[in-house]
CSV table of C-alpha atoms in Angstrom, one decimal:
chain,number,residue,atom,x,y,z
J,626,UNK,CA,1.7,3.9,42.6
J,627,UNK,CA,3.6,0.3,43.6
J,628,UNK,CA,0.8,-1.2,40.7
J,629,UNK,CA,2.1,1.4,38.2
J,630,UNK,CA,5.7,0.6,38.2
J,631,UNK,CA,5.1,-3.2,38.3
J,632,UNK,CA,3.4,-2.3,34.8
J,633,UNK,CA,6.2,-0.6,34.0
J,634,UNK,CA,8.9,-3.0,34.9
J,635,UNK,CA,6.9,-5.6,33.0
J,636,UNK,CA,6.5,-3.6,29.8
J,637,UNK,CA,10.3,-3.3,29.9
J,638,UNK,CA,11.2,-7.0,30.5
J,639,UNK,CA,9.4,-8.1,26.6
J,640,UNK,CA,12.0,-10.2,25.1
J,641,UNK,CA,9.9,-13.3,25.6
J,642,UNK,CA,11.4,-16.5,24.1
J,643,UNK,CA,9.5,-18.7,22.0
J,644,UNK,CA,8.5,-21.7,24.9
J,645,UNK,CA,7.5,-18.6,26.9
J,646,UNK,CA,5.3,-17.5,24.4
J,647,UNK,CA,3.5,-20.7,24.1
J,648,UNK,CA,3.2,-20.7,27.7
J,649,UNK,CA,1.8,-17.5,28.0
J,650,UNK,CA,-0.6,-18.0,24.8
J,651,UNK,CA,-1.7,-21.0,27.0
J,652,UNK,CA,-1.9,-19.2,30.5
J,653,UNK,CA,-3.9,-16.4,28.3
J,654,UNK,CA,-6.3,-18.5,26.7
J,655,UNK,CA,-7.3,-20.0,30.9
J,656,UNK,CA,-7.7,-16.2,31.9
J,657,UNK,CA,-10.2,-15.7,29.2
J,658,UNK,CA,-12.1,-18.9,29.7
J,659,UNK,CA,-11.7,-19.5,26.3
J,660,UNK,CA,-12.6,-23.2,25.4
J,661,UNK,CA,-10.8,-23.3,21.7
J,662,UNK,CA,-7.1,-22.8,20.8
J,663,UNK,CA,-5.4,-19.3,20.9
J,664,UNK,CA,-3.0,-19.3,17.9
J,665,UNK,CA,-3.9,-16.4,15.9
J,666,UNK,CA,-4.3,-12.8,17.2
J,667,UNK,CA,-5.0,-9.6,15.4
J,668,UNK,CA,-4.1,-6.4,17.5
J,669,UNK,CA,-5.6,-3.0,16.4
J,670,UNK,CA,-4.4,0.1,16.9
J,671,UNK,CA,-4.9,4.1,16.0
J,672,UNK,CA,-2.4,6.9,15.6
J,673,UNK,CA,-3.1,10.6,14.7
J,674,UNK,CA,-2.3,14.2,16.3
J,675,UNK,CA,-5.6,16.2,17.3
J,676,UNK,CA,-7.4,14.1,14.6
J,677,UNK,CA,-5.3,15.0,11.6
J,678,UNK,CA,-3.5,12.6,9.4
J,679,UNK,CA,-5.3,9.5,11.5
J,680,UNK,CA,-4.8,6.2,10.9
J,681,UNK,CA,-5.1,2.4,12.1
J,682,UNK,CA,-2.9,-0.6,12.1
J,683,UNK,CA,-3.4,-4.4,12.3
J,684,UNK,CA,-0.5,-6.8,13.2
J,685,UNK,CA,-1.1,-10.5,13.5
J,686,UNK,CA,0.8,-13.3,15.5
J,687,UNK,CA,0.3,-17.0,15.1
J,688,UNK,CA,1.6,-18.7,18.4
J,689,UNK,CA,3.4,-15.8,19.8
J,690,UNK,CA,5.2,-14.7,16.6
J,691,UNK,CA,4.5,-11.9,14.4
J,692,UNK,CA,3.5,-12.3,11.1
J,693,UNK,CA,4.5,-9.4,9.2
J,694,UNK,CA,3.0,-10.4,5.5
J,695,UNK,CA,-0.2,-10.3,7.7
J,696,UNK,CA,-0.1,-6.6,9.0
J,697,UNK,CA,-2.0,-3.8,7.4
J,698,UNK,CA,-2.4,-0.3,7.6
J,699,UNK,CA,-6.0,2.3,7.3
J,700,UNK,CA,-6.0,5.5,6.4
J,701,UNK,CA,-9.3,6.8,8.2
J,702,UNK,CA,-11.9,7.8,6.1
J,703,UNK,CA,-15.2,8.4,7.7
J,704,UNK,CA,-14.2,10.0,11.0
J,705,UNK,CA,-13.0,13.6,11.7
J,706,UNK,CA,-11.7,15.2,14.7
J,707,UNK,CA,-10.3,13.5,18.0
J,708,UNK,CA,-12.4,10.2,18.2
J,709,UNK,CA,-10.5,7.4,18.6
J,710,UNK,CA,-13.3,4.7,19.7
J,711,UNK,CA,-15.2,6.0,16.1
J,712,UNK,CA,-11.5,4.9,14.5
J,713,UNK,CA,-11.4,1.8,15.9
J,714,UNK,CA,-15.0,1.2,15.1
J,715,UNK,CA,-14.1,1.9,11.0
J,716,UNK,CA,-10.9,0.2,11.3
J,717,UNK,CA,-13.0,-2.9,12.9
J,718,UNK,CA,-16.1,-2.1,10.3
J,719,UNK,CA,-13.7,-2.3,7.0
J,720,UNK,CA,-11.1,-5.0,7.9
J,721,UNK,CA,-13.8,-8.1,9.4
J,722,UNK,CA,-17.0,-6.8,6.4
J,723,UNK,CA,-14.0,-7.5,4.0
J,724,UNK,CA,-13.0,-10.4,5.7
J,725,UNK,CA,-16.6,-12.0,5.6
J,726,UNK,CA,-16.6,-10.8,2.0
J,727,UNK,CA,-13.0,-12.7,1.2
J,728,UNK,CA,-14.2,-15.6,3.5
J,729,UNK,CA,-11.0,-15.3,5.4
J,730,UNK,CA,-9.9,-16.9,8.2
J,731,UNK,CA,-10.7,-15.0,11.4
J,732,UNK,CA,-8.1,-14.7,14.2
J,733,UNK,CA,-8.9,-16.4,17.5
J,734,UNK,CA,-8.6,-13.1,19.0
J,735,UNK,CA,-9.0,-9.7,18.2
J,736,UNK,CA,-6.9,-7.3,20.9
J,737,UNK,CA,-7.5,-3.4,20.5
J,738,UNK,CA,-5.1,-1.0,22.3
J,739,UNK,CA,-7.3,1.3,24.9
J,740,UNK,CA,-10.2,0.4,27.9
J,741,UNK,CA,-13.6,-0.3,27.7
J,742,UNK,CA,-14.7,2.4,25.3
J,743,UNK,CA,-12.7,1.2,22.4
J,744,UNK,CA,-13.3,-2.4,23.3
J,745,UNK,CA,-16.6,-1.2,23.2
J,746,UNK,CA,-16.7,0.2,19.7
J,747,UNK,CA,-15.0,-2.9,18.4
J,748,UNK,CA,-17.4,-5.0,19.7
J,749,UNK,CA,-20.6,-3.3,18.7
J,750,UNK,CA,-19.2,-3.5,15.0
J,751,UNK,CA,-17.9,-7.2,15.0
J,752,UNK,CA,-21.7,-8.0,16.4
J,753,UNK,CA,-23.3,-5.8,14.0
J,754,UNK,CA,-21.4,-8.4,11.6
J,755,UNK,CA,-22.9,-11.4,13.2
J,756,UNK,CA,-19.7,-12.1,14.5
J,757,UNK,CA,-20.9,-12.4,18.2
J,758,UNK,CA,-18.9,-15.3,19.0
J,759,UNK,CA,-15.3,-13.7,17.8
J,760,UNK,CA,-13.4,-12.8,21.1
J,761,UNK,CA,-12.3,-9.3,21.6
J,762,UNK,CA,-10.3,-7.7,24.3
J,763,UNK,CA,-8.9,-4.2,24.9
J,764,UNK,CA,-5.8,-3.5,26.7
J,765,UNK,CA,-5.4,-0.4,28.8
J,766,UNK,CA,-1.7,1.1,28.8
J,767,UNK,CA,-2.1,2.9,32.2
J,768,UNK,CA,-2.1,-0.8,34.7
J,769,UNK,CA,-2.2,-2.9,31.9
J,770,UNK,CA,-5.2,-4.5,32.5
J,771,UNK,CA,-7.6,-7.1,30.2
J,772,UNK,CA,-11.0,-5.7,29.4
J,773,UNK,CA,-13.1,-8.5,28.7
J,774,UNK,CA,-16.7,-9.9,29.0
J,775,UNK,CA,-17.4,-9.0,32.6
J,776,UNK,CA,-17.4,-5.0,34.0
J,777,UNK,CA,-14.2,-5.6,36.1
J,778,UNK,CA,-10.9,-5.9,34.2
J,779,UNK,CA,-8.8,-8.5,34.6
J,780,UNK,CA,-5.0,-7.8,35.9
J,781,UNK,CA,-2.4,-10.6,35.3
J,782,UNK,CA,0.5,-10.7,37.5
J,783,UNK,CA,3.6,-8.1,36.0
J,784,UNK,CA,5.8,-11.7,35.2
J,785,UNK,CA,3.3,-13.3,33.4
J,786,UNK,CA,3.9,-14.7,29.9
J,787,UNK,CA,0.7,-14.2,29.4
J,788,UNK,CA,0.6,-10.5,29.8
J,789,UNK,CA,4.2,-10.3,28.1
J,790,UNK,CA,2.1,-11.6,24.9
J,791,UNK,CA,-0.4,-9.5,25.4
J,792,UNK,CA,2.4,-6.1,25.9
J,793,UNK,CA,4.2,-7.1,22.8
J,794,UNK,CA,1.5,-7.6,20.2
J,795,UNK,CA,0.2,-4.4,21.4
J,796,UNK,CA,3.3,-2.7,21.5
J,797,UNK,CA,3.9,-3.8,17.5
J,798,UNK,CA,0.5,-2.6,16.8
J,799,UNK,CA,1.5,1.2,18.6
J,800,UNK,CA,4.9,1.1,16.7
J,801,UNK,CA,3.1,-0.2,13.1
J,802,UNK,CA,0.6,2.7,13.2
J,803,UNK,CA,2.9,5.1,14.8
J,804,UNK,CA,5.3,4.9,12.0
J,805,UNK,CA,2.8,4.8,8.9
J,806,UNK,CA,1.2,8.3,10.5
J,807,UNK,CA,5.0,10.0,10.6
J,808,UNK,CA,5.5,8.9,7.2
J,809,UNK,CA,1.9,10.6,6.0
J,810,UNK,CA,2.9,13.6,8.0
J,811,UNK,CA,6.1,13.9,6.5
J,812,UNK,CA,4.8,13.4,3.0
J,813,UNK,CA,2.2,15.9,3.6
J,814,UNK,CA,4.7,18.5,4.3
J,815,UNK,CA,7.1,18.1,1.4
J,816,UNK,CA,4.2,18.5,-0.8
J,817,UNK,CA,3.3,21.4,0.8
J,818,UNK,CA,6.8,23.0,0.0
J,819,UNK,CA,5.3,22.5,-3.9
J,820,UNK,CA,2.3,25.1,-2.6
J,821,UNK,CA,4.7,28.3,-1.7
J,822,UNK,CA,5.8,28.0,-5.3
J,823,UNK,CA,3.8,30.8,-7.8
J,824,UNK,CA,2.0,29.5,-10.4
J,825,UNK,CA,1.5,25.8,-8.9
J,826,UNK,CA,-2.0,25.5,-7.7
J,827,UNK,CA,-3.7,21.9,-6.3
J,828,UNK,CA,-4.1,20.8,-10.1
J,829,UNK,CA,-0.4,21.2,-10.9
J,830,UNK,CA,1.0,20.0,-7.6
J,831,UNK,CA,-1.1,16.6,-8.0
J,832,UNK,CA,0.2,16.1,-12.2
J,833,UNK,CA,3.8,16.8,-11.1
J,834,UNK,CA,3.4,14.3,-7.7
J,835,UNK,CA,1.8,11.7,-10.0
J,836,UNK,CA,4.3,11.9,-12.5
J,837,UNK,CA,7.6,12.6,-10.3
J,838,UNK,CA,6.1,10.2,-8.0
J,839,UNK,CA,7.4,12.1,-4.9
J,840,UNK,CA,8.8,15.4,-4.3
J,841,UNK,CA,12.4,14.4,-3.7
J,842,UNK,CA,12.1,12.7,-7.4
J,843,UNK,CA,10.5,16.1,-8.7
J,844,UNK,CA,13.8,17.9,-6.6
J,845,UNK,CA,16.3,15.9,-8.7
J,846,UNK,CA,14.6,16.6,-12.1
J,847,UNK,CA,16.0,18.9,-14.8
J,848,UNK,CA,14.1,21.9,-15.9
J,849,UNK,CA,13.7,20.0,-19.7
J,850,UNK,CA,12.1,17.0,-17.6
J,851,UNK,CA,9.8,19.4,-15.9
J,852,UNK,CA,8.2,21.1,-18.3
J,853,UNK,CA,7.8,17.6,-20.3
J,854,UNK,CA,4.7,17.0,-17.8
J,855,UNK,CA,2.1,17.6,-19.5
J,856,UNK,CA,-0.1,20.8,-18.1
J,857,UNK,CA,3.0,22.5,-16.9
J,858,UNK,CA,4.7,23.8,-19.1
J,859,UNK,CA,8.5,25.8,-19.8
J,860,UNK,CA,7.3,28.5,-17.8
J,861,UNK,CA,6.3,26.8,-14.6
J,862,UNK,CA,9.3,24.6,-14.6
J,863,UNK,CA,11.4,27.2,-14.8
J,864,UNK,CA,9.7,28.5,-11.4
J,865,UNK,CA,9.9,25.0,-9.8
């Protein structure tokens, strides 16, 4: 219980300053027994509800500060249902096979949000890349602990800057994937309002989203403008 609110108080005191950050980049890199630099860190995350509308996030950092023209977002594609550890995997699988493809730079670390079973899907598709030597680490949320190489995580004190790197990047990762997944939820139901309406079936819906572009554009259109798009029709406008 005392090693629960420790976490706690330590994801609440983030605002790390830029020295700190480089401190605790530093402090980070000895806990891992990592021999090259630690600039560049990629942290993964996934975001759904019961399996629907799921998708993944990657946000970067270069010496503790985000990089924001570096994050990107997935829509899952292959998985269905609630499996988050087979989500991480595709994430893993499409971002580093297009990296390899690209010849991109690869991050110094690669940090997934979750314990040893999505740290363990991660790592089975970076070595079934050949990327065996790329570090990868999975932070738990419950204690905040490091799973890394050996069976026993490691637990860095609450005031560490290293952790305080660690909480943040992860952190960005939750909030990045958190808010692409409410803006495909809300999406998804203003386009279903377009389904209660008579006469518009799937083919309809997707010519006037496509042309309208969304349905709050399609909600400030005139009747005229309406039945313009072609495969509606005066009839059907007048409806919408």
């Amino acid at each position: 219980r005392r090693a629960v609110k420790e976490r706690i108080r330590a994801r609440k005191t983030l605002a790390i300053k830029a020295g700190d950050a480089q401190a605790g980049i530093e402090e980070l890199r000895r806990a891992l027994g990592l021999d090259q630099p630690l600039r560049v860190i990629e942290a993964y995350d996934i975001s759904n509800i019961s399996g629907t509308h799921a998708v993944g996030s990657l946000v970067c950092s270069v010496d503790g500060v985000p990089q924001k023209n570096r994050y990107r977002m997935f829509r899952i594609k292959t998985v269905e249902g609630i499996d988050d550890p087979g989500m991480m995997a595709e994430v893993i699988r499409r971002r580093f096979s297009r990296a390899l493809d690209e010849k991109e730079r690869l991050p110094d670390l690669v940090l997934v949000d979750g314990g040893i079973t999505q740290l363990g899907a991660a790592r089975a598709q970076l070595d079934a890349l050949g990327l065996r030597d790329l570090p990868a680490a999975g932070l738990a949320k419950r204690f905040e602990e490091i799973f890394w190489q050996q069976r026993d995580p490691i637990r860095l004190s609450p005031d560490s800057n290293a952790l305080k790197v660690l909480v943040q990047i992860r952190d960005e990762a939750h909030r990045f994937a958190l808010t692409y997944h409410r803006g495909l939820r809300l999406k998804r139901i203003r386009e279903s309002m377009l389904d209660e309406i008579e006469g518009i079936g799937e083919k309809r819906k997707q010519l006037l989203l496509k042309h309208f572009g969304s349905v709050a554009r399609l909600r400030k259109a005139s009747e005229q403008e309406i039945a313009e798009v072609r495969g509606v029709g005066a009839a059907v406008a007048r409806v919408v």
